[in-house]
Coordinates of C-alpha atoms in Angstrom, one line a residue:
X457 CA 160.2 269.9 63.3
X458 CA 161.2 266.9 61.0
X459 CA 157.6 265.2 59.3
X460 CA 157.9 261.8 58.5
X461 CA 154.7 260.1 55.8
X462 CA 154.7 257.1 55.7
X463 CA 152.4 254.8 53.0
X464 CA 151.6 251.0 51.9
X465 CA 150.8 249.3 49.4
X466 CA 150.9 245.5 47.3
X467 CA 151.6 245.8 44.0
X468 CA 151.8 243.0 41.5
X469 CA 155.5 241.4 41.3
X470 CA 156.9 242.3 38.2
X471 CA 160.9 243.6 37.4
X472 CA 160.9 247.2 37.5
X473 CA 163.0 249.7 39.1
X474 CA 162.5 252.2 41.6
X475 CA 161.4 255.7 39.9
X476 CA 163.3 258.4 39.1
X477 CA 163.3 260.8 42.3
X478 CA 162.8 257.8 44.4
X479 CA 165.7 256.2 47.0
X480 CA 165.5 252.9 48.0
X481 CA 165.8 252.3 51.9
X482 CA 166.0 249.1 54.2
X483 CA 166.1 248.7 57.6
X484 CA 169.6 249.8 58.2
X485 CA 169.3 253.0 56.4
X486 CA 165.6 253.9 57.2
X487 CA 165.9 256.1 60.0
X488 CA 169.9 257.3 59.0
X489 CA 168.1 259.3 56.4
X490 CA 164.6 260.3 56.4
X491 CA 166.0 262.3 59.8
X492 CA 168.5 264.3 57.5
X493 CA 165.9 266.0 55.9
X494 CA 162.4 268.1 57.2
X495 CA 160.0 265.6 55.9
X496 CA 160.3 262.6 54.0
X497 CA 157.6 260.5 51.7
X498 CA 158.1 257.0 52.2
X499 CA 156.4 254.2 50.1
X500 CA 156.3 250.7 51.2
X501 CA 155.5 248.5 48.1
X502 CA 156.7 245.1 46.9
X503 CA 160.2 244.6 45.9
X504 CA 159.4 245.1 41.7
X505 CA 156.5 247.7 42.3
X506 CA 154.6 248.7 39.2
X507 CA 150.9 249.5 38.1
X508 CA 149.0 252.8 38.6
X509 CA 149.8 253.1 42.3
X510 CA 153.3 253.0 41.7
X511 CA 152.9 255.3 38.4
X512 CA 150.8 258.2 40.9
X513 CA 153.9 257.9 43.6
X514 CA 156.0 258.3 40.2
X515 CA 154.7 261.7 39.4
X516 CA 155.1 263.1 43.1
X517 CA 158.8 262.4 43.1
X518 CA 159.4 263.6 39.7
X519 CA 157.3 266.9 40.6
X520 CA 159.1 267.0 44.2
X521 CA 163.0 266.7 43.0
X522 CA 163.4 270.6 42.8
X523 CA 162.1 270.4 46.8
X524 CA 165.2 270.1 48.9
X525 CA 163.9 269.8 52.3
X526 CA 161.7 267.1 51.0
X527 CA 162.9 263.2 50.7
X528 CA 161.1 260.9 48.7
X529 CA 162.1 256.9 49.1
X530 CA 160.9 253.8 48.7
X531 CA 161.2 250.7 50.9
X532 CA 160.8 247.1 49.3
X533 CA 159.2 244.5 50.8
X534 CA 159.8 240.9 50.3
X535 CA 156.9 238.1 51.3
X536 CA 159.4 235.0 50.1
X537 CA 162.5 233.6 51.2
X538 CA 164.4 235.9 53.5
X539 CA 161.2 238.6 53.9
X540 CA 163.3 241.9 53.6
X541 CA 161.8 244.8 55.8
X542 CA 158.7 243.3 56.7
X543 CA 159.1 244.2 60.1
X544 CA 159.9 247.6 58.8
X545 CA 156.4 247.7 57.2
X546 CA 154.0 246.0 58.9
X547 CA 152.7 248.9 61.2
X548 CA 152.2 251.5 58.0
X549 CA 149.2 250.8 55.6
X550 CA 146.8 252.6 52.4
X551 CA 146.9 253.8 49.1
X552 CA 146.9 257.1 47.2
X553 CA 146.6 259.5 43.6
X554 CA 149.5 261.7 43.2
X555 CA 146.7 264.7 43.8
X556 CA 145.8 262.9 47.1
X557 CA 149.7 262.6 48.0
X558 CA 150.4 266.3 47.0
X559 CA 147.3 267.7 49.4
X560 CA 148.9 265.3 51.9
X561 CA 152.1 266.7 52.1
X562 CA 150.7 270.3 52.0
X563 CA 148.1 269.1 55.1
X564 CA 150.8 267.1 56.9
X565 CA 154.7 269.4 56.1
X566 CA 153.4 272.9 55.3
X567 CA 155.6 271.5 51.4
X568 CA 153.6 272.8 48.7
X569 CA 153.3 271.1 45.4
X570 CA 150.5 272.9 43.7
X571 CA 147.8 270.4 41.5
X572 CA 147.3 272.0 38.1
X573 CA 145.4 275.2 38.3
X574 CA 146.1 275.7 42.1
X575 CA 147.5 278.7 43.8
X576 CA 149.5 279.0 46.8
X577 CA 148.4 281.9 48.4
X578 CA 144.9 280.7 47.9
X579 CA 145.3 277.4 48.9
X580 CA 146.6 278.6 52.3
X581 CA 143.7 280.6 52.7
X582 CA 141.3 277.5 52.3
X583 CA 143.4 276.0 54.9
X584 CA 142.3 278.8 57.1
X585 CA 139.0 279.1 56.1
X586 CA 138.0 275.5 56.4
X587 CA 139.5 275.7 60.3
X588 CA 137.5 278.9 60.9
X589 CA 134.6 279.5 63.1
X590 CA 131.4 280.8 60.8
X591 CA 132.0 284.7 61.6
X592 CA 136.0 284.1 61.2
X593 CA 135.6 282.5 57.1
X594 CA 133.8 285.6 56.5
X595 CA 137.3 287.4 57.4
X596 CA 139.4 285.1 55.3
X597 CA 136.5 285.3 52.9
X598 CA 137.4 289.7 52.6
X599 CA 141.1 288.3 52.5
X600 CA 140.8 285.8 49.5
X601 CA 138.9 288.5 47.5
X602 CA 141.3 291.6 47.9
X603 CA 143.8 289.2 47.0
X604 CA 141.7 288.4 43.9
X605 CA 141.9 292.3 42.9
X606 CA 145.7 291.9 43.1
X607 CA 146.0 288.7 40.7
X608 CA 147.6 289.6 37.2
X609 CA 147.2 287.8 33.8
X610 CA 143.6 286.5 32.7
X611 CA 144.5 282.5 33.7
X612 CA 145.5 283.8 37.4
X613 CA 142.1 285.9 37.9
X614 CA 140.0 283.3 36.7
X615 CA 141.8 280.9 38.9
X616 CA 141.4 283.2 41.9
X617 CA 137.8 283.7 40.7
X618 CA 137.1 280.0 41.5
X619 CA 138.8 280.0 45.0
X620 CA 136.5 282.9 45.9
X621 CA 132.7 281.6 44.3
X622 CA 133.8 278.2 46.4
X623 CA 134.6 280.2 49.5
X624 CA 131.2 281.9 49.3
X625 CA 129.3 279.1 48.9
X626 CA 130.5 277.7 51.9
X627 CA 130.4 280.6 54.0
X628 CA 126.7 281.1 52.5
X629 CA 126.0 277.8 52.6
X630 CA 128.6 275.0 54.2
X631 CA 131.7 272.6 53.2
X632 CA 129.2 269.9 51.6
X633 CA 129.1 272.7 48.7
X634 CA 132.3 270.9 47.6
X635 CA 131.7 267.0 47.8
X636 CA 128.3 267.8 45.7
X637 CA 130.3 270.5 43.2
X638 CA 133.0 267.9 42.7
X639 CA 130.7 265.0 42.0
X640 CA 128.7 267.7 39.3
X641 CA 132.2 268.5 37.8
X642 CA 133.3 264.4 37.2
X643 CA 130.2 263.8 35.6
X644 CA 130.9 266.7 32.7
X645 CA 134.7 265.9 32.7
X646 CA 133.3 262.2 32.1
X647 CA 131.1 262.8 29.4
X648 CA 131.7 262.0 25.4
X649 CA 131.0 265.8 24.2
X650 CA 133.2 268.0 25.8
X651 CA 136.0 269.3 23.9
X652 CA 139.7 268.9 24.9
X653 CA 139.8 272.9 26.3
X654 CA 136.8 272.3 28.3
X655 CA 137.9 269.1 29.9
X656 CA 141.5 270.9 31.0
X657 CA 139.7 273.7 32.5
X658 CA 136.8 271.4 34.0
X659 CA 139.8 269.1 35.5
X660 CA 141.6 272.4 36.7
X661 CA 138.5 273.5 39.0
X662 CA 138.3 270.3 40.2
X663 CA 142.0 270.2 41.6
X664 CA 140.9 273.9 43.1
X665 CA 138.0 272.4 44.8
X666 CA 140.5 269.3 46.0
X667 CA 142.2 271.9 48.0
X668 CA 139.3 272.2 50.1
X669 CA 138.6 268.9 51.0
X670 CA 142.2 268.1 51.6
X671 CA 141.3 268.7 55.5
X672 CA 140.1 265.3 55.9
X673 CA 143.4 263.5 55.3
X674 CA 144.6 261.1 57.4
X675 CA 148.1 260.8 59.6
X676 CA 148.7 258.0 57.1
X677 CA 148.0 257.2 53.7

């Protein structure tokens, strides 16, 4: 099954060049490759793209290049003279993070490129949790911790300790646990006191707890 994601967006003109990981594609080429490969990330953008949206689908290629059944291209549109590929674009629309993209792909491809701090195996079982019925997440639940007893190396197990605190909170409680845990965890990453250590491992929970709110991502970004 070949996974086409499409996504949109208007930068600012300006005379850059397409990123490093990224292929440019037109209307003649568009479907000759993206169908060569499993899936394919596709950004529609102005011709010159630049900015932070075009610095977040940056990082994703780079991160992506090692991934061979994954294409990553870039279609530029023109709104003067000629218009190049605006019919090409005008039924794909949003905007996107590079974390946002990255859960996308995982949601949308079964491709995994792991945030910092995520884990694989884990993340695959908050897939499965989140789709579960309430008596099912408490299996998954037994599943995420004997895999905790199996993690090596002090970073891993307190990794895996996250995944499993979240999971129990929403089998004890529900999935709003997360939107109310990630809004606590901004707020301290935000603040003016916390030292550099604190921040990384503040900003590495919060890509955990990203995982489980990846399930509301949409056919298009």
């Amino acid at each position: 099954m070949r996974v086409l994601l499409l996504l949109c967006f208007w930068s600012s003109v300006s005379f850059a060049i397409n990123c490093p990981g990224c292929t440019p594609l037109d209307g003649l080429s568009f479907d000759k490759i993206v169908h060569k490969f499993r899936a394919s990330l596709v950004k529609f953008d102005v011709a010159y793209p630049y900015g932070d949206q075009h610095d977040e689908f940056a990082k994703v290629a780079k991160d992506a290049a090692e991934v061979g059944d994954l294409f990553i291209g870039e279609v530029g549109i023109k709104d003067y003279a000629e218009k190049d590929n605006q019919e090409l674009a005008e039924r794909f629309v949003g905007e996107f993070k590079a974390d946002s993209l990255k859960n996308f792909l995982r949601q949308k491809s079964g491709i995994y490129l792991p945030l910092p701090g995520c884990i694989e195996e884990f993340d695959l079982l908050v897939d499965k949790l989140i789709k579960s019925s309430k008596e099912e997440q408490k299996k998954v639940l037994r599943e995420a911790e004997d895999l905790w007893d199996k993690v090596h190396g002090p970073k891993m197990h307190k990794r895996a300790d996250i995944y499993v605190k979240i999971m129990r909170k929403i089998v004890d409680i529900d999935i709003s646990f997360v939107k109310k845990e990630e809004e606590r965890l901004k707020k301290i990453t935000g603040g003016k006191k916390i030292t550099p250590e604190k921040k990384e491992e503040m900003e590495e929970r919060l890509n955990i707890l990203k995982s489980f709110s990846a399930q509301g991502v949409k056919e298009e970004l």
